[in-house]
Amino acid sequence: MKKKTKNKIFKFIFMIFFLSFIVIYFSELTGYYEFQNHKKATLTEEQIRKFENDVAEGKEVDINEYLVVNNTTYNNKLSKITSKLSDGISNIVESGVENTFKILSKLVDG
């Protein structure tokens, strides 16, 4: 019975990874990332033109009026939990690798 549940969990995790890969692959294939960068560059070019026009017209210029600031924060419970989980896994893997090399060096020196 335990083997069946382990297989189900493994298949579920594999499907999540596979679906994530497919989504990322198709977003790259369709050029979503490049489109987002193009939108940012276009907005920046528009702000530069606006700035140059205001300078040419002799208006008072404040740099904060022309900067595009993205105040989106991605801090939430899920991101904090996954960050802590990632740090924990990283620490475990790091200590495992260090211990493995210590044992291997003792065997080689031995």
Short mmCIF file of N, CA and C in Angstrom, two decimals:
data_model
loop_
_atom_site.label_atom_id
_atom_site.label_comp_id
_atom_site.label_asym_id
_atom_site.label_seq_id
_atom_site.Cartn_x
_atom_site.Cartn_y
_atom_site.Cartn_z
N MET A 1 0.82 -1.20 0.00
CA MET A 1 0.00 0.00 0.00
C MET A 1 0.86 1.26 0.00
N LYS A 2 1.95 1.25 0.78
CA LYS A 2 2.82 2.43 0.84
C LYS A 2 3.49 2.69 -0.50
N LYS A 3 3.82 1.62 -1.22
CA LYS A 3 4.48 1.78 -2.50
C LYS A 3 3.55 2.47 -3.50
N LYS A 4 2.26 2.16 -3.46
CA LYS A 4 1.30 2.78 -4.35
C LYS A 4 1.17 4.27 -4.06
N THR A 5 1.15 4.64 -2.80
CA THR A 5 1.03 6.07 -2.46
C THR A 5 2.31 6.81 -2.84
N LYS A 6 3.46 6.17 -2.69
CA LYS A 6 4.71 6.79 -3.10
C LYS A 6 4.73 7.01 -4.60
N ASN A 7 4.23 6.02 -5.34
CA ASN A 7 4.17 6.16 -6.80
C ASN A 7 3.21 7.28 -7.19
N LYS A 8 2.09 7.39 -6.50
CA LYS A 8 1.14 8.46 -6.80
C LYS A 8 1.74 9.83 -6.52
N ILE A 9 2.44 9.94 -5.40
CA ILE A 9 3.09 11.21 -5.06
C ILE A 9 4.15 11.56 -6.08
N PHE A 10 4.95 10.56 -6.46
CA PHE A 10 5.99 10.79 -7.46
C PHE A 10 5.38 11.23 -8.79
N LYS A 11 4.32 10.54 -9.22
CA LYS A 11 3.66 10.92 -10.47
C LYS A 11 3.08 12.32 -10.40
N PHE A 12 2.51 12.67 -9.26
CA PHE A 12 1.92 13.99 -9.09
C PHE A 12 3.01 15.07 -9.18
N ILE A 13 4.11 14.87 -8.49
CA ILE A 13 5.21 15.84 -8.52
C ILE A 13 5.79 15.92 -9.93
N PHE A 14 5.95 14.78 -10.57
CA PHE A 14 6.47 14.77 -11.94
C PHE A 14 5.55 15.55 -12.87
N MET A 15 4.24 15.37 -12.74
CA MET A 15 3.29 16.08 -13.59
C MET A 15 3.35 17.59 -13.34
N ILE A 16 3.53 18.00 -12.10
CA ILE A 16 3.64 19.43 -11.80
C ILE A 16 4.89 20.00 -12.49
N PHE A 17 6.01 19.29 -12.36
CA PHE A 17 7.24 19.75 -13.01
C PHE A 17 7.08 19.78 -14.53
N PHE A 18 6.44 18.76 -15.07
CA PHE A 18 6.26 18.69 -16.51
C PHE A 18 5.36 19.83 -16.99
N LEU A 19 4.27 20.07 -16.31
CA LEU A 19 3.37 21.16 -16.70
C LEU A 19 4.06 22.52 -16.56
N SER A 20 4.85 22.68 -15.52
CA SER A 20 5.61 23.93 -15.36
C SER A 20 6.57 24.13 -16.51
N PHE A 21 7.24 23.06 -16.89
CA PHE A 21 8.16 23.13 -18.02
C PHE A 21 7.42 23.53 -19.29
N ILE A 22 6.28 22.92 -19.54
CA ILE A 22 5.50 23.21 -20.75
C ILE A 22 5.08 24.67 -20.77
N VAL A 23 4.61 25.19 -19.64
CA VAL A 23 4.18 26.59 -19.57
C VAL A 23 5.36 27.52 -19.85
N ILE A 24 6.48 27.27 -19.22
CA ILE A 24 7.67 28.11 -19.43
C ILE A 24 8.16 28.00 -20.87
N TYR A 25 8.16 26.80 -21.39
CA TYR A 25 8.62 26.58 -22.76
C TYR A 25 7.76 27.36 -23.75
N PHE A 26 6.44 27.26 -23.62
CA PHE A 26 5.57 27.96 -24.56
C PHE A 26 5.59 29.47 -24.37
N SER A 27 5.80 29.93 -23.14
CA SER A 27 5.92 31.38 -22.95
C SER A 27 7.18 31.90 -23.63
N GLU A 28 8.25 31.11 -23.61
CA GLU A 28 9.47 31.49 -24.31
C GLU A 28 9.26 31.41 -25.82
N LEU A 29 8.58 30.36 -26.25
CA LEU A 29 8.34 30.14 -27.67
C LEU A 29 7.49 31.26 -28.28
N THR A 30 6.52 31.74 -27.53
CA THR A 30 5.64 32.78 -28.04
C THR A 30 6.23 34.18 -27.89
N GLY A 31 7.35 34.28 -27.21
CA GLY A 31 8.02 35.57 -27.09
C GLY A 31 7.44 36.46 -26.00
N TYR A 32 6.81 35.88 -25.00
CA TYR A 32 6.21 36.67 -23.92
C TYR A 32 7.25 37.53 -23.22
N TYR A 33 8.38 36.95 -22.89
CA TYR A 33 9.42 37.69 -22.16
C TYR A 33 9.95 38.85 -23.00
N GLU A 34 10.19 38.59 -24.29
CA GLU A 34 10.68 39.66 -25.17
C GLU A 34 9.64 40.76 -25.31
N PHE A 35 8.36 40.39 -25.35
CA PHE A 35 7.29 41.37 -25.46
C PHE A 35 7.26 42.27 -24.22
N GLN A 36 7.42 41.67 -23.05
CA GLN A 36 7.43 42.46 -21.81
C GLN A 36 8.61 43.44 -21.81
N ASN A 37 9.77 42.99 -22.26
CA ASN A 37 10.93 43.88 -22.34
C ASN A 37 10.71 44.98 -23.37
N HIS A 38 10.07 44.65 -24.48
CA HIS A 38 9.76 45.64 -25.51
C HIS A 38 8.83 46.72 -24.95
N LYS A 39 7.83 46.31 -24.17
CA LYS A 39 6.91 47.28 -23.57
C LYS A 39 7.66 48.23 -22.63
N LYS A 40 8.58 47.69 -21.84
CA LYS A 40 9.36 48.52 -20.93
C LYS A 40 10.22 49.51 -21.71
N ALA A 41 10.87 49.04 -22.78
CA ALA A 41 11.73 49.90 -23.59
C ALA A 41 10.92 50.98 -24.27
N THR A 42 9.74 50.64 -24.78
CA THR A 42 8.89 51.62 -25.44
C THR A 42 8.46 52.69 -24.46
N LEU A 43 8.08 52.29 -23.27
CA LEU A 43 7.68 53.26 -22.26
C LEU A 43 8.84 54.18 -21.91
N THR A 44 10.02 53.61 -21.81
CA THR A 44 11.20 54.42 -21.51
C THR A 44 11.47 55.42 -22.63
N GLU A 45 11.35 54.98 -23.87
CA GLU A 45 11.56 55.89 -25.00
C GLU A 45 10.54 57.02 -24.99
N GLU A 46 9.29 56.72 -24.64
CA GLU A 46 8.26 57.74 -24.56
C GLU A 46 8.59 58.76 -23.48
N GLN A 47 9.07 58.28 -22.35
CA GLN A 47 9.43 59.18 -21.25
C GLN A 47 10.62 60.05 -21.65
N ILE A 48 11.57 59.49 -22.39
CA ILE A 48 12.72 60.28 -22.85
C ILE A 48 12.25 61.39 -23.79
N ARG A 49 11.35 61.06 -24.72
CA ARG A 49 10.83 62.08 -25.63
C ARG A 49 10.08 63.17 -24.87
N LYS A 50 9.29 62.77 -23.90
CA LYS A 50 8.55 63.74 -23.09
C LYS A 50 9.52 64.66 -22.36
N PHE A 51 10.58 64.07 -21.79
CA PHE A 51 11.59 64.85 -21.08
C PHE A 51 12.27 65.84 -22.02
N GLU A 52 12.67 65.37 -23.19
CA GLU A 52 13.35 66.24 -24.16
C GLU A 52 12.43 67.37 -24.62
N ASN A 53 11.16 67.08 -24.83
CA ASN A 53 10.21 68.13 -25.23
C ASN A 53 10.04 69.17 -24.13
N ASP A 54 9.96 68.72 -22.89
CA ASP A 54 9.80 69.65 -21.78
C ASP A 54 11.04 70.53 -21.62
N VAL A 55 12.23 69.95 -21.82
CA VAL A 55 13.47 70.73 -21.74
C VAL A 55 13.51 71.75 -22.88
N ALA A 56 13.12 71.31 -24.08
CA ALA A 56 13.14 72.20 -25.25
C ALA A 56 12.16 73.35 -25.07
N GLU A 57 11.06 73.11 -24.40
CA GLU A 57 10.06 74.15 -24.18
C GLU A 57 10.40 75.03 -22.98
N GLY A 58 11.43 74.68 -22.25
CA GLY A 58 11.88 75.49 -21.13
C GLY A 58 11.08 75.26 -19.85
N LYS A 59 10.36 74.19 -19.76
CA LYS A 59 9.59 73.89 -18.55
C LYS A 59 10.53 73.44 -17.45
N GLU A 60 10.07 73.60 -16.21
CA GLU A 60 10.84 73.07 -15.10
C GLU A 60 10.73 71.56 -15.13
N VAL A 61 11.87 70.91 -14.92
CA VAL A 61 11.92 69.47 -15.08
C VAL A 61 12.23 68.82 -13.73
N ASP A 62 11.40 67.83 -13.38
CA ASP A 62 11.65 67.02 -12.19
C ASP A 62 11.80 65.58 -12.64
N ILE A 63 12.93 64.98 -12.34
CA ILE A 63 13.24 63.64 -12.84
C ILE A 63 12.21 62.62 -12.40
N ASN A 64 11.59 62.82 -11.24
CA ASN A 64 10.62 61.87 -10.72
C ASN A 64 9.37 61.78 -11.59
N GLU A 65 9.10 62.80 -12.37
CA GLU A 65 7.94 62.78 -13.26
C GLU A 65 8.17 61.84 -14.44
N TYR A 66 9.40 61.54 -14.75
CA TYR A 66 9.73 60.77 -15.95
C TYR A 66 10.14 59.33 -15.65
N LEU A 67 10.37 59.05 -14.39
CA LEU A 67 10.77 57.70 -14.01
C LEU A 67 9.54 56.82 -13.89
N VAL A 68 9.65 55.62 -14.42
CA VAL A 68 8.58 54.64 -14.28
C VAL A 68 8.98 53.70 -13.15
N VAL A 69 8.21 53.74 -12.08
CA VAL A 69 8.54 52.94 -10.91
C VAL A 69 7.52 51.82 -10.78
N ASN A 70 8.04 50.62 -10.66
CA ASN A 70 7.19 49.45 -10.46
C ASN A 70 7.21 49.12 -8.98
N ASN A 71 6.12 49.39 -8.29
CA ASN A 71 6.05 49.17 -6.85
C ASN A 71 5.40 47.83 -6.50
N THR A 72 5.43 46.90 -7.41
CA THR A 72 4.83 45.60 -7.16
C THR A 72 5.70 44.84 -6.17
N THR A 73 5.07 44.35 -5.13
CA THR A 73 5.78 43.51 -4.17
C THR A 73 5.25 42.09 -4.29
N TYR A 74 6.14 41.16 -4.17
CA TYR A 74 5.77 39.76 -4.31
C TYR A 74 5.90 39.03 -2.98
N ASN A 75 5.92 39.77 -1.91
CA ASN A 75 6.03 39.15 -0.59
C ASN A 75 4.65 38.69 -0.14
N ASN A 76 4.52 37.41 0.05
CA ASN A 76 3.33 36.85 0.64
C ASN A 76 3.74 35.60 1.40
N LYS A 77 2.77 34.97 2.03
CA LYS A 77 3.11 33.81 2.86
C LYS A 77 3.74 32.69 2.04
N LEU A 78 3.20 32.45 0.86
CA LEU A 78 3.73 31.36 0.03
C LEU A 78 5.18 31.62 -0.38
N SER A 79 5.49 32.86 -0.79
CA SER A 79 6.86 33.14 -1.21
C SER A 79 7.82 33.07 -0.03
N LYS A 80 7.37 33.49 1.15
CA LYS A 80 8.23 33.41 2.33
C LYS A 80 8.48 31.96 2.72
N ILE A 81 7.42 31.15 2.66
CA ILE A 81 7.57 29.73 3.02
C ILE A 81 8.49 29.02 2.04
N THR A 82 8.27 29.26 0.74
CA THR A 82 9.12 28.59 -0.24
C THR A 82 10.56 29.07 -0.18
N SER A 83 10.75 30.33 0.17
CA SER A 83 12.12 30.84 0.33
C SER A 83 12.81 30.15 1.50
N LYS A 84 12.10 30.02 2.62
CA LYS A 84 12.68 29.33 3.78
C LYS A 84 12.94 27.86 3.46
N LEU A 85 12.01 27.24 2.75
CA LEU A 85 12.18 25.84 2.36
C LEU A 85 13.39 25.69 1.45
N SER A 86 13.53 26.59 0.51
CA SER A 86 14.66 26.55 -0.40
C SER A 86 15.98 26.73 0.35
N ASP A 87 16.01 27.67 1.28
CA ASP A 87 17.22 27.86 2.08
C ASP A 87 17.55 26.62 2.90
N GLY A 88 16.52 26.01 3.49
CA GLY A 88 16.74 24.79 4.28
C GLY A 88 17.29 23.66 3.44
N ILE A 89 16.69 23.45 2.28
CA ILE A 89 17.17 22.39 1.38
C ILE A 89 18.59 22.69 0.93
N SER A 90 18.87 23.94 0.65
CA SER A 90 20.23 24.32 0.24
C SER A 90 21.24 24.02 1.34
N ASN A 91 20.89 24.33 2.58
CA ASN A 91 21.79 24.04 3.70
C ASN A 91 22.02 22.55 3.87
N ILE A 92 20.95 21.76 3.73
CA ILE A 92 21.07 20.31 3.87
C ILE A 92 21.96 19.73 2.77
N VAL A 93 21.72 20.16 1.54
CA VAL A 93 22.53 19.66 0.42
C VAL A 93 23.99 20.08 0.59
N GLU A 94 24.19 21.32 0.99
CA GLU A 94 25.57 21.81 1.17
C GLU A 94 26.30 21.00 2.23
N SER A 95 25.65 20.76 3.37
CA SER A 95 26.32 19.98 4.41
C SER A 95 26.52 18.54 3.96
N GLY A 96 25.58 17.99 3.21
CA GLY A 96 25.74 16.63 2.69
C GLY A 96 26.92 16.51 1.75
N VAL A 97 27.08 17.48 0.86
CA VAL A 97 28.20 17.47 -0.08
C VAL A 97 29.52 17.63 0.68
N GLU A 98 29.55 18.54 1.66
CA GLU A 98 30.78 18.73 2.44
C GLU A 98 31.15 17.46 3.18
N ASN A 99 30.17 16.81 3.81
CA ASN A 99 30.46 15.58 4.54
C ASN A 99 30.91 14.47 3.60
N THR A 100 30.30 14.40 2.43
CA THR A 100 30.70 13.39 1.46
C THR A 100 32.15 13.58 1.05
N PHE A 101 32.54 14.82 0.78
CA PHE A 101 33.93 15.06 0.39
C PHE A 101 34.90 14.84 1.55
N LYS A 102 34.47 15.10 2.78
CA LYS A 102 35.33 14.81 3.92
C LYS A 102 35.57 13.31 4.03
N ILE A 103 34.51 12.53 3.85
CA ILE A 103 34.66 11.08 3.92
C ILE A 103 35.53 10.58 2.79
N LEU A 104 35.30 11.10 1.58
CA LEU A 104 36.12 10.68 0.44
C LEU A 104 37.58 11.04 0.63
N SER A 105 37.84 12.22 1.20
CA SER A 105 39.23 12.61 1.41
C SER A 105 39.90 11.72 2.46
N LYS A 106 39.15 11.29 3.47
CA LYS A 106 39.71 10.35 4.47
C LYS A 106 40.00 9.00 3.83
N LEU A 107 39.12 8.56 2.92
CA LEU A 107 39.35 7.27 2.26
C LEU A 107 40.56 7.33 1.33
N VAL A 108 40.74 8.46 0.64
CA VAL A 108 41.85 8.60 -0.27
C VAL A 108 43.16 8.72 0.50
N ASP A 109 43.14 9.52 1.58
CA ASP A 109 44.35 9.72 2.38
C ASP A 109 44.69 8.48 3.19
N GLY A 110 43.69 7.76 3.53
CA GLY A 110 43.84 6.71 4.28
C GLY A 110 44.15 5.65 5.00
#
